[in-house]
Amino acid sequence: MTGSKSKEPWYLQLHGQVGIALLSGFLVGVCARLLAPHGFPTEAFGEGVGVVGDIFLRLLKMVIIPLIFTSLVCGVASLGDARSVGRVGLRTVLFYTLSTTLAILVGLTLVNVFAPGRYLDIGSSATLPEGLSSSSQSLSHFLLHMVPDNIVRAMGNGDVLPVIFFAILFGLFLVRINGPNVDTVHRVMEGALEVIQGLTLAIVKLAPIGIFALLTREVVRSGPELIMRLLPYFATVGGGLLIHAFVTLPLILVLLARRNPLEYFRAVLPAVATAFSTASSSATLPLSMECAEKEAKIPRGISSFVLPLGATVNMDGTALYEAVAALTIAQMYGVPLDLSQQALVLATALLASVGAAGIPMAGLVMMVVVLEAVGLPIEGIATIIAVDRVLDMMRTSTNVWSDLVGTAVIARFEGRSP
Ligand code: ASP
């Protein structure tokens, strides 16, 4: 990956190429749709191009678990002792809670002012996706499964949170226990990390191709008419996400991390763009880690800790969306929610965003938790589902951008800003 101060022309640098990929993916998708009435096989074209994107997605997923494990073990070991790890952990959790709460407040303000639910009808013909039932989601289940009963199974299933839990403990005991054998394990971990980082770097170079392919398919699949029908709701969530991403988070970056938001955004753009096209924080993690370390110069001890945790539990965009969607559904059913009920929405949206996995549509599934908390019918989800994919892309980029802002803030508080 090229450095942000590189002499290379912008279009040869990764963020320039990613920008071109976003624009051309969108344009090619629109052209394919326009050509459909003239006999162009638009659908087949979109799905065909999409396969290239799927390969990119699988490559990313391939490196997630080994990357999290080796970098977290080495990162925790480099922090030295349990007290430092605890301090970084506490700061991380505090920051994530703060930024997510701010996001929800922005969402609640907008949804109260614009009341998009007034424009929606109950009883859309859309059906609820499978697995969207009250029994399928529980927060205690989430907490329990943070502790793996079988680490190999957790890794095999790609369950990030239990792997994080085990890797932190492994890293802590790696520095606590002395001896030549343990030193060898430490060196093996460092070596494995170097190899997996090299591999990740090679995959990251493919990001522009992957982003182009995924975006083209997305535009071909979900045309603009879907968005039009739910425009007020779409604009409320989208507007909230934009305010949080381009006002709140940059302010935090300046005030708490003392970083230039424009420069920082440019350094991490490949990660944010990948989040947009994949709608998955987890799949974006390899890119986030590369950008944070190589481009934004965040020390590995910090980024390897803050980012995997963030990709799993810090979802500002998802939380904002949960709050807006819940209130929109309440407005649609003509059920006004008073201040205490809105406070309950805030709390459950926060918890639901922590519990949502970093995969596409996870936020939609967690809506059940929020709706049930305030006694709203979960069937309301069927109405807003039509625009979920596009909102998912937007909220995932906000989630990832917030993780990266958090990393800069924690690095500064730990006295390890570049
Ligand atoms: N897709 C989001 C993510 O991976 C989660 C969500 O659906 O809100 O961050």
GROMACS .gro file of C-alpha atoms and ligand atoms in nm:
model
  427
    1MET     CA    1   0.000   0.000   0.000
    2THR     CA    2   0.126   0.343  -0.077
    3GLY     CA    3   0.175   0.606   0.190
    4SER     CA    4  -0.047   0.913   0.196
    5LYS     CA    5   0.254   1.137   0.139
    6SER     CA    6   0.364   0.927  -0.159
    7LYS     CA    7   0.489   1.105  -0.473
    8GLU     CA    8   0.285   0.871  -0.693
    9PRO     CA    9  -0.005   1.032  -0.883
   10TRP     CA   10  -0.335   1.003  -0.696
   11TYR     CA   11  -0.484   0.750  -0.936
   12LEU     CA   12  -0.204   0.504  -0.861
   13GLN     CA   13  -0.255   0.533  -0.486
   14LEU     CA   14  -0.504   0.301  -0.319
   15HIS     CA   15  -0.750   0.565  -0.205
   16GLY     CA   16  -0.754   0.720  -0.556
   17GLN     CA   17  -0.821   0.380  -0.711
   18VAL     CA   18  -1.094   0.312  -0.460
   19GLY     CA   19  -1.257   0.645  -0.548
   20ILE     CA   20  -1.248   0.553  -0.918
   21ALA     CA   21  -1.392   0.208  -0.834
   22LEU     CA   22  -1.685   0.359  -0.642
   23LEU     CA   23  -1.769   0.603  -0.918
   24SER     CA   24  -1.730   0.359  -1.206
   25GLY     CA   25  -1.917   0.081  -1.022
   26PHE     CA   26  -2.210   0.317  -0.977
   27LEU     CA   27  -2.199   0.442  -1.338
   28VAL     CA   28  -2.165   0.096  -1.493
   29GLY     CA   29  -2.457  -0.027  -1.279
   30VAL     CA   30  -2.676   0.266  -1.390
   31CYS     CA   31  -2.581   0.215  -1.758
   32ALA     CA   32  -2.662  -0.157  -1.735
   33ARG     CA   33  -3.007  -0.070  -1.599
   34LEU     CA   34  -3.064   0.189  -1.872
   35LEU     CA   35  -2.972  -0.065  -2.139
   36ALA     CA   36  -3.215  -0.328  -2.004
   37PRO     CA   37  -3.512  -0.217  -2.222
   38HIS     CA   38  -3.286  -0.248  -2.529
   39GLY     CA   39  -3.226  -0.618  -2.480
   40PHE     CA   40  -2.911  -0.598  -2.267
   41PRO     CA   41  -2.894  -0.894  -2.023
   42THR     CA   42  -2.869  -0.658  -1.724
   43GLU     CA   43  -2.943  -0.910  -1.451
   44ALA     CA   44  -2.700  -1.172  -1.582
   45PHE     CA   45  -2.438  -0.901  -1.627
   46GLY     CA   46  -2.480  -0.779  -1.266
   47GLU     CA   47  -2.462  -1.130  -1.121
   48GLY     CA   48  -2.163  -1.219  -1.342
   49VAL     CA   49  -1.964  -0.915  -1.234
   50GLY     CA   50  -2.075  -0.982  -0.875
   51VAL     CA   51  -1.888  -1.315  -0.871
   52VAL     CA   52  -1.559  -1.122  -0.888
   53GLY     CA   53  -1.676  -0.923  -0.585
   54ASP     CA   54  -1.769  -1.242  -0.402
   55ILE     CA   55  -1.419  -1.379  -0.457
   56PHE     CA   56  -1.277  -1.060  -0.303
   57LEU     CA   57  -1.517  -1.099  -0.010
   58ARG     CA   58  -1.413  -1.460   0.046
   59LEU     CA   59  -1.045  -1.366   0.037
   60LEU     CA   60  -1.109  -1.108   0.309
   61LYS     CA   61  -1.305  -1.354   0.520
   62MET     CA   62  -1.025  -1.608   0.476
   63VAL     CA   63  -0.776  -1.392   0.665
   64ILE     CA   64  -1.007  -1.251   0.936
   65ILE     CA   65  -0.962  -1.513   1.209
   66PRO     CA   66  -0.584  -1.570   1.169
   67LEU     CA   67  -0.533  -1.193   1.146
   68ILE     CA   68  -0.739  -1.115   1.457
   69PHE     CA   69  -0.580  -1.394   1.653
   70THR     CA   70  -0.214  -1.328   1.574
   71SER     CA   71  -0.237  -0.950   1.587
   72LEU     CA   72  -0.436  -0.946   1.908
   73VAL     CA   73  -0.201  -1.192   2.079
   74CYS     CA   74   0.103  -0.988   1.970
   75GLY     CA   75  -0.074  -0.658   2.042
   76VAL     CA   76  -0.173  -0.758   2.395
   77ALA     CA   77   0.174  -0.901   2.456
   78SER     CA   78   0.329  -0.572   2.341
   79LEU     CA   79   0.115  -0.382   2.592
   80GLY     CA   80   0.300  -0.583   2.852
   81ASP     CA   81   0.073  -0.645   3.148
   82ALA     CA   82  -0.286  -0.695   3.248
   83ARG     CA   83  -0.311  -0.345   3.390
   84SER     CA   84  -0.223  -0.176   3.058
   85VAL     CA   85  -0.457  -0.407   2.870
   86GLY     CA   86  -0.730  -0.328   3.122
   87ARG     CA   87  -0.671   0.047   3.083
   88VAL     CA   88  -0.683   0.036   2.704
   89GLY     CA   89  -0.989  -0.190   2.726
   90LEU     CA   90  -1.172   0.046   2.960
   91ARG     CA   91  -1.092   0.352   2.750
   92THR     CA   92  -1.205   0.168   2.439
   93VAL     CA   93  -1.536   0.066   2.592
   94LEU     CA   94  -1.594   0.419   2.727
   95PHE     CA   95  -1.522   0.577   2.392
   96TYR     CA   96  -1.740   0.335   2.202
   97THR     CA   97  -2.029   0.392   2.442
   98LEU     CA   98  -1.993   0.769   2.406
   99SER     CA   99  -1.980   0.773   2.026
  100THR     CA  100  -2.269   0.527   1.989
  101THR     CA  101  -2.485   0.728   2.232
  102LEU     CA  102  -2.414   1.047   2.036
  103ALA     CA  103  -2.517   0.869   1.715
  104ILE     CA  104  -2.846   0.753   1.868
  105LEU     CA  105  -2.920   1.105   1.996
  106VAL     CA  106  -2.872   1.245   1.644
  107GLY     CA  107  -3.110   0.978   1.510
  108LEU     CA  108  -3.373   1.038   1.779
  109THR     CA  109  -3.366   1.413   1.720
  110LEU     CA  110  -3.413   1.377   1.345
  111VAL     CA  111  -3.688   1.114   1.367
  112ASN     CA  112  -3.884   1.330   1.615
  113VAL     CA  113  -3.848   1.640   1.400
  114PHE     CA  114  -3.928   1.485   1.060
  115ALA     CA  115  -4.159   1.201   1.172
  116PRO     CA  116  -4.104   0.989   0.858
  117GLY     CA  117  -4.346   0.722   0.984
  118ARG     CA  118  -4.639   0.949   0.896
  119TYR     CA  119  -4.581   0.877   0.528
  120LEU     CA  120  -4.579   0.496   0.556
  121ASP     CA  121  -4.861   0.241   0.536
  122ILE     CA  122  -4.902  -0.058   0.760
  123GLY     CA  123  -4.929  -0.397   0.596
  124SER     CA  124  -4.672  -0.387   0.322
  125SER     CA  125  -4.672  -0.697   0.109
  126ALA     CA  126  -4.306  -0.763   0.193
  127THR     CA  127  -4.242  -1.069   0.404
  128LEU     CA  128  -4.016  -1.091   0.702
  129PRO     CA  129  -3.686  -1.270   0.646
  130GLU     CA  130  -3.642  -1.610   0.806
  131GLY     CA  131  -3.501  -1.614   1.157
  132LEU     CA  132  -3.665  -1.286   1.244
  133SER     CA  133  -3.860  -1.401   1.542
  134SER     CA  134  -3.855  -1.296   1.903
  135SER     CA  135  -3.704  -1.621   2.024
  136SER     CA  136  -3.401  -1.597   1.793
  137GLN     CA  137  -3.245  -1.297   1.966
  138SER     CA  138  -3.141  -1.266   2.326
  139LEU     CA  139  -2.880  -1.050   2.488
  140SER     CA  140  -2.795  -1.301   2.760
  141HIS     CA  141  -2.723  -1.552   2.484
  142PHE     CA  142  -2.483  -1.298   2.334
  143LEU     CA  143  -2.300  -1.242   2.665
  144LEU     CA  144  -2.275  -1.614   2.737
  145HIS     CA  145  -2.130  -1.690   2.396
  146MET     CA  146  -1.857  -1.433   2.438
  147VAL     CA  147  -1.677  -1.701   2.640
  148PRO     CA  148  -1.595  -1.987   2.404
  149ASP     CA  149  -1.649  -2.343   2.524
  150ASN     CA  150  -1.453  -2.465   2.225
  151ILE     CA  151  -1.204  -2.224   2.071
  152VAL     CA  152  -1.154  -2.433   1.758
  153ARG     CA  153  -1.527  -2.436   1.689
  154ALA     CA  154  -1.547  -2.060   1.753
  155MET     CA  155  -1.268  -2.007   1.499
  156GLY     CA  156  -1.431  -2.248   1.254
  157ASN     CA  157  -1.761  -2.064   1.279
  158GLY     CA  158  -1.587  -1.729   1.238
  159ASP     CA  159  -1.727  -1.610   1.575
  160VAL     CA  160  -1.514  -1.304   1.633
  161LEU     CA  161  -1.602  -1.218   1.993
  162PRO     CA  162  -1.504  -1.551   2.154
  163VAL     CA  163  -1.183  -1.548   1.949
  164ILE     CA  164  -1.104  -1.199   2.080
  165PHE     CA  165  -1.168  -1.322   2.435
  166PHE     CA  166  -0.931  -1.617   2.396
  167ALA     CA  167  -0.663  -1.415   2.212
  168ILE     CA  168  -0.651  -1.152   2.490
  169LEU     CA  169  -0.603  -1.422   2.753
  170PHE     CA  170  -0.343  -1.598   2.538
  171GLY     CA  171  -0.150  -1.271   2.493
  172LEU     CA  172  -0.165  -1.193   2.864
  173PHE     CA  173  -0.030  -1.533   2.963
  174LEU     CA  174   0.233  -1.517   2.692
  175VAL     CA  175   0.404  -1.233   2.879
  176ARG     CA  176   0.319  -1.359   3.225
  177ILE     CA  177   0.487  -1.697   3.189
  178ASN     CA  178   0.861  -1.705   3.134
  179GLY     CA  179   1.090  -1.958   2.978
  180PRO     CA  180   1.258  -2.047   2.651
  181ASN     CA  181   0.959  -2.247   2.524
  182VAL     CA  182   0.724  -1.956   2.580
  183ASP     CA  183   0.968  -1.722   2.407
  184THR     CA  184   0.961  -1.954   2.109
  185VAL     CA  185   0.580  -1.942   2.098
  186HIS     CA  186   0.599  -1.562   2.114
  187ARG     CA  187   0.841  -1.552   1.820
  188VAL     CA  188   0.624  -1.797   1.624
  189MET     CA  189   0.324  -1.568   1.682
  190GLU     CA  190   0.522  -1.265   1.562
  191GLY     CA  191   0.635  -1.460   1.254
  192ALA     CA  192   0.283  -1.581   1.179
  193LEU     CA  193   0.157  -1.225   1.210
  194GLU     CA  194   0.418  -1.101   0.963
  195VAL     CA  195   0.313  -1.367   0.712
  196ILE     CA  196  -0.059  -1.304   0.751
  197GLN     CA  197  -0.006  -0.928   0.725
  198GLY     CA  198   0.187  -0.977   0.401
  199LEU     CA  199  -0.099  -1.186   0.266
  200THR     CA  200  -0.355  -0.927   0.379
  201LEU     CA  201  -0.159  -0.653   0.207
  202ALA     CA  202  -0.176  -0.846  -0.119
  203ILE     CA  203  -0.553  -0.893  -0.084
  204VAL     CA  204  -0.602  -0.526   0.002
  205LYS     CA  205  -0.445  -0.431  -0.331
  206LEU     CA  206  -0.742  -0.603  -0.496
  207ALA     CA  207  -0.987  -0.378  -0.312
  208PRO     CA  208  -1.062  -0.147  -0.608
  209ILE     CA  209  -1.161  -0.444  -0.828
  210GLY     CA  210  -1.372  -0.599  -0.552
  211ILE     CA  211  -1.543  -0.272  -0.467
  212PHE     CA  212  -1.621  -0.202  -0.833
  213ALA     CA  213  -1.773  -0.547  -0.883
  214LEU     CA  214  -1.983  -0.546  -0.566
  215LEU     CA  215  -2.115  -0.197  -0.625
  216THR     CA  216  -2.207  -0.267  -0.988
  217ARG     CA  217  -2.414  -0.568  -0.882
  218GLU     CA  218  -2.577  -0.371  -0.603
  219VAL     CA  219  -2.687  -0.090  -0.834
  220VAL     CA  220  -2.818  -0.342  -1.088
  221ARG     CA  221  -3.012  -0.526  -0.817
  222SER     CA  222  -3.175  -0.242  -0.626
  223GLY     CA  223  -3.282   0.037  -0.851
  224PRO     CA  224  -3.370   0.393  -0.750
  225GLU     CA  225  -3.748   0.335  -0.748
  226LEU     CA  226  -3.721   0.136  -0.423
  227ILE     CA  227  -3.564   0.428  -0.246
  228MET     CA  228  -3.826   0.673  -0.374
  229ARG     CA  229  -4.114   0.489  -0.204
  230LEU     CA  230  -3.957   0.515   0.137
  231LEU     CA  231  -3.784   0.846   0.079
  232PRO     CA  232  -3.871   1.028   0.405
  233TYR     CA  233  -3.755   0.733   0.617
  234PHE     CA  234  -3.449   0.677   0.398
  235ALA     CA  235  -3.355   1.046   0.417
  236THR     CA  236  -3.391   1.052   0.798
  237VAL     CA  237  -3.161   0.754   0.854
  238GLY     CA  238  -2.923   0.866   0.576
  239GLY     CA  239  -2.916   1.226   0.700
  240GLY     CA  240  -2.846   1.110   1.056
  241LEU     CA  241  -2.562   0.886   0.936
  242LEU     CA  242  -2.412   1.171   0.733
  243ILE     CA  243  -2.429   1.411   1.031
  244HIS     CA  244  -2.266   1.156   1.257
  245ALA     CA  245  -1.997   1.062   1.004
  246PHE     CA  246  -1.913   1.410   0.878
  247VAL     CA  247  -1.980   1.634   1.179
  248THR     CA  248  -1.974   1.444   1.510
  249LEU     CA  249  -1.691   1.199   1.438
  250PRO     CA  250  -1.459   1.457   1.272
  251LEU     CA  251  -1.516   1.687   1.573
  252ILE     CA  252  -1.418   1.403   1.804
  253LEU     CA  253  -1.113   1.342   1.587
  254VAL     CA  254  -1.002   1.703   1.620
  255LEU     CA  255  -1.088   1.751   1.986
  256LEU     CA  256  -0.989   1.417   2.134
  257ALA     CA  257  -0.735   1.272   1.891
  258ARG     CA  258  -0.586   1.600   1.758
  259ARG     CA  259  -0.581   1.459   1.405
  260ASN     CA  260  -0.669   1.636   1.082
  261PRO     CA  261  -1.003   1.474   0.982
  262LEU     CA  262  -0.947   1.517   0.608
  263GLU     CA  263  -0.605   1.357   0.613
  264TYR     CA  264  -0.722   1.082   0.841
  265PHE     CA  265  -1.028   1.011   0.627
  266ARG     CA  266  -0.814   0.991   0.317
  267ALA     CA  267  -0.580   0.746   0.491
  268VAL     CA  268  -0.863   0.511   0.585
  269LEU     CA  269  -1.087   0.563   0.278
  270PRO     CA  270  -1.015   0.215   0.135
  271ALA     CA  271  -1.158   0.062   0.454
  272VAL     CA  272  -1.465   0.288   0.458
  273ALA     CA  273  -1.531   0.220   0.089
  274THR     CA  274  -1.495  -0.155   0.141
  275ALA     CA  275  -1.745  -0.133   0.428
  276PHE     CA  276  -1.983   0.047   0.192
  277SER     CA  277  -1.964  -0.213  -0.081
  278THR     CA  278  -1.959  -0.524   0.139
  279ALA     CA  279  -2.203  -0.411   0.415
  280SER     CA  280  -1.989  -0.609   0.657
  281SER     CA  281  -1.770  -0.463   0.932
  282SER     CA  282  -1.610  -0.802   0.990
  283ALA     CA  283  -1.514  -0.854   0.628
  284THR     CA  284  -1.368  -0.501   0.626
  285LEU     CA  285  -1.149  -0.567   0.930
  286PRO     CA  286  -0.834  -0.669   0.738
  287LEU     CA  287  -0.850  -0.340   0.545
  288SER     CA  288  -0.920  -0.135   0.857
  289MET     CA  289  -0.616  -0.283   1.028
  290GLU     CA  290  -0.391  -0.228   0.728
  291CYS     CA  291  -0.504   0.132   0.679
  292ALA     CA  292  -0.477   0.216   1.049
  293GLU     CA  293  -0.124   0.080   1.081
  294LYS     CA  294   0.032   0.156   0.746
  295GLU     CA  295  -0.147   0.474   0.640
  296ALA     CA  296  -0.269   0.637   0.960
  297LYS     CA  297   0.039   0.527   1.158
  298ILE     CA  298  -0.151   0.391   1.459
  299PRO     CA  299   0.075   0.162   1.667
  300ARG     CA  300  -0.011  -0.203   1.635
  301GLY     CA  301  -0.051  -0.250   2.012
  302ILE     CA  302  -0.348  -0.015   1.994
  303SER     CA  303  -0.506  -0.092   1.656
  304SER     CA  304  -0.490  -0.469   1.696
  305PHE     CA  305  -0.690  -0.431   2.014
  306VAL     CA  306  -0.932  -0.149   1.936
  307LEU     CA  307  -1.027  -0.244   1.578
  308PRO     CA  308  -1.130  -0.611   1.613
  309LEU     CA  309  -1.329  -0.517   1.922
  310GLY     CA  310  -1.483  -0.223   1.736
  311ALA     CA  311  -1.576  -0.430   1.431
  312THR     CA  312  -1.779  -0.653   1.659
  313VAL     CA  313  -1.929  -0.425   1.922
  314ASN     CA  314  -1.898  -0.063   1.808
  315MET     CA  315  -2.171   0.010   1.558
  316ASP     CA  316  -2.272   0.374   1.566
  317GLY     CA  317  -2.448   0.356   1.231
  318THR     CA  318  -2.644   0.046   1.331
  319ALA     CA  319  -2.749   0.203   1.663
  320LEU     CA  320  -2.869   0.521   1.492
  321TYR     CA  321  -3.062   0.314   1.242
  322GLU     CA  322  -3.223   0.099   1.515
  323ALA     CA  323  -3.350   0.410   1.695
  324VAL     CA  324  -3.482   0.582   1.382
  325ALA     CA  325  -3.644   0.264   1.249
  326ALA     CA  326  -3.813   0.186   1.582
  327LEU     CA  327  -3.961   0.535   1.610
  328THR     CA  328  -4.063   0.534   1.245
  329ILE     CA  329  -4.253   0.210   1.303
  330ALA     CA  330  -4.414   0.359   1.617
  331GLN     CA  331  -4.524   0.662   1.412
  332MET     CA  332  -4.654   0.434   1.138
  333TYR     CA  333  -4.875   0.248   1.387
  334GLY     CA  334  -4.979   0.578   1.545
  335VAL     CA  335  -4.824   0.484   1.881
  336PRO     CA  336  -4.654   0.794   2.024
  337LEU     CA  337  -4.353   0.711   2.240
  338ASP     CA  338  -4.298   0.938   2.541
  339LEU     CA  339  -3.960   1.043   2.673
  340SER     CA  340  -3.911   0.744   2.903
  341GLN     CA  341  -3.998   0.505   2.621
  342GLN     CA  342  -3.754   0.687   2.394
  343ALA     CA  343  -3.490   0.647   2.665
  344LEU     CA  344  -3.566   0.274   2.653
  345VAL     CA  345  -3.522   0.283   2.275
  346LEU     CA  346  -3.184   0.453   2.330
  347ALA     CA  347  -3.070   0.184   2.574
  348THR     CA  348  -3.192  -0.109   2.366
  349ALA     CA  349  -3.057   0.039   2.042
  350LEU     CA  350  -2.718   0.064   2.214
  351LEU     CA  351  -2.734  -0.297   2.329
  352ALA     CA  352  -2.870  -0.420   1.997
  353SER     CA  353  -2.583  -0.252   1.814
  354VAL     CA  354  -2.334  -0.424   2.048
  355GLY     CA  355  -2.505  -0.755   1.987
  356ALA     CA  356  -2.531  -0.719   1.608
  357ALA     CA  357  -2.273  -0.923   1.418
  358GLY     CA  358  -2.056  -0.744   1.163
  359ILE     CA  359  -2.237  -0.903   0.871
  360PRO     CA  360  -2.498  -0.777   0.622
  361MET     CA  361  -2.851  -0.733   0.761
  362ALA     CA  362  -2.746  -0.800   1.121
  363GLY     CA  363  -2.896  -0.467   1.227
  364LEU     CA  364  -3.231  -0.557   1.074
  365VAL     CA  365  -3.236  -0.882   1.268
  366MET     CA  366  -3.156  -0.699   1.595
  367MET     CA  367  -3.453  -0.465   1.536
  368VAL     CA  368  -3.662  -0.734   1.704
  369VAL     CA  369  -3.490  -0.660   2.038
  370VAL     CA  370  -3.569  -0.287   2.019
  371LEU     CA  371  -3.928  -0.328   1.901
  372GLU     CA  372  -4.008  -0.585   2.168
  373ALA     CA  373  -3.860  -0.366   2.443
  374VAL     CA  374  -4.115  -0.093   2.370
  375GLY     CA  375  -4.396  -0.330   2.277
  376LEU     CA  376  -4.415  -0.255   1.904
  377PRO     CA  377  -4.520  -0.523   1.653
  378ILE     CA  378  -4.219  -0.678   1.482
  379GLU     CA  379  -4.424  -0.702   1.160
  380GLY     CA  380  -4.345  -0.331   1.120
  381ILE     CA  381  -4.002  -0.436   0.994
  382ALA     CA  382  -4.160  -0.569   0.673
  383THR     CA  383  -4.239  -0.216   0.558
  384ILE     CA  384  -3.889  -0.074   0.592
  385ILE     CA  385  -3.709  -0.380   0.461
  386ALA     CA  386  -3.714  -0.261   0.099
  387VAL     CA  387  -3.443  -0.001   0.148
  388ASP     CA  388  -3.243  -0.197   0.401
  389ARG     CA  389  -2.958  -0.294   0.175
  390VAL     CA  390  -2.862   0.060   0.083
  391LEU     CA  391  -2.898   0.176   0.444
  392ASP     CA  392  -2.693  -0.126   0.551
  393MET     CA  393  -2.410  -0.011   0.322
  394MET     CA  394  -2.429   0.339   0.468
  395ARG     CA  395  -2.447   0.231   0.832
  396THR     CA  396  -2.164  -0.019   0.789
  397SER     CA  397  -1.933   0.256   0.654
  398THR     CA  398  -2.029   0.470   0.953
  399ASN     CA  399  -1.957   0.177   1.186
  400VAL     CA  400  -1.612   0.125   1.039
  401TRP     CA  401  -1.530   0.498   1.029
  402SER     CA  402  -1.623   0.521   1.397
  403ASP     CA  403  -1.394   0.225   1.482
  404LEU     CA  404  -1.109   0.401   1.306
  405VAL     CA  405  -1.178   0.732   1.480
  406GLY     CA  406  -1.183   0.542   1.812
  407THR     CA  407  -0.843   0.392   1.735
  408ALA     CA  408  -0.693   0.740   1.684
  409VAL     CA  409  -0.850   0.865   2.009
  410ILE     CA  410  -0.724   0.571   2.217
  411ALA     CA  411  -0.376   0.601   2.060
  412ARG     CA  412  -0.361   0.967   2.168
  413PHE     CA  413  -0.483   0.892   2.522
  414GLU     CA  414  -0.221   0.619   2.548
  415GLY     CA  415   0.043   0.872   2.444
  416ARG     CA  416   0.112   0.677   2.125
  417SER     CA  417  -0.013   0.912   1.854
  418PRO     CA  418   0.227   0.947   1.560
  419ASP     N1  419  -2.393  -0.469   0.833
  419ASP     C1  420  -2.357  -0.398   0.953
  419ASP     C2  421  -2.210  -0.418   0.983
  419ASP     O1  422  -2.152  -0.515   0.942
  419ASP     C3  423  -2.440  -0.438   1.070
  419ASP     C4  424  -2.581  -0.398   1.043
  419ASP     O2  425  -2.652  -0.471   0.974
  419ASP     O3  426  -2.622  -0.291   1.090
  419ASP     O4  427  -2.149  -0.335   1.048
   0.00000   0.00000   0.00000
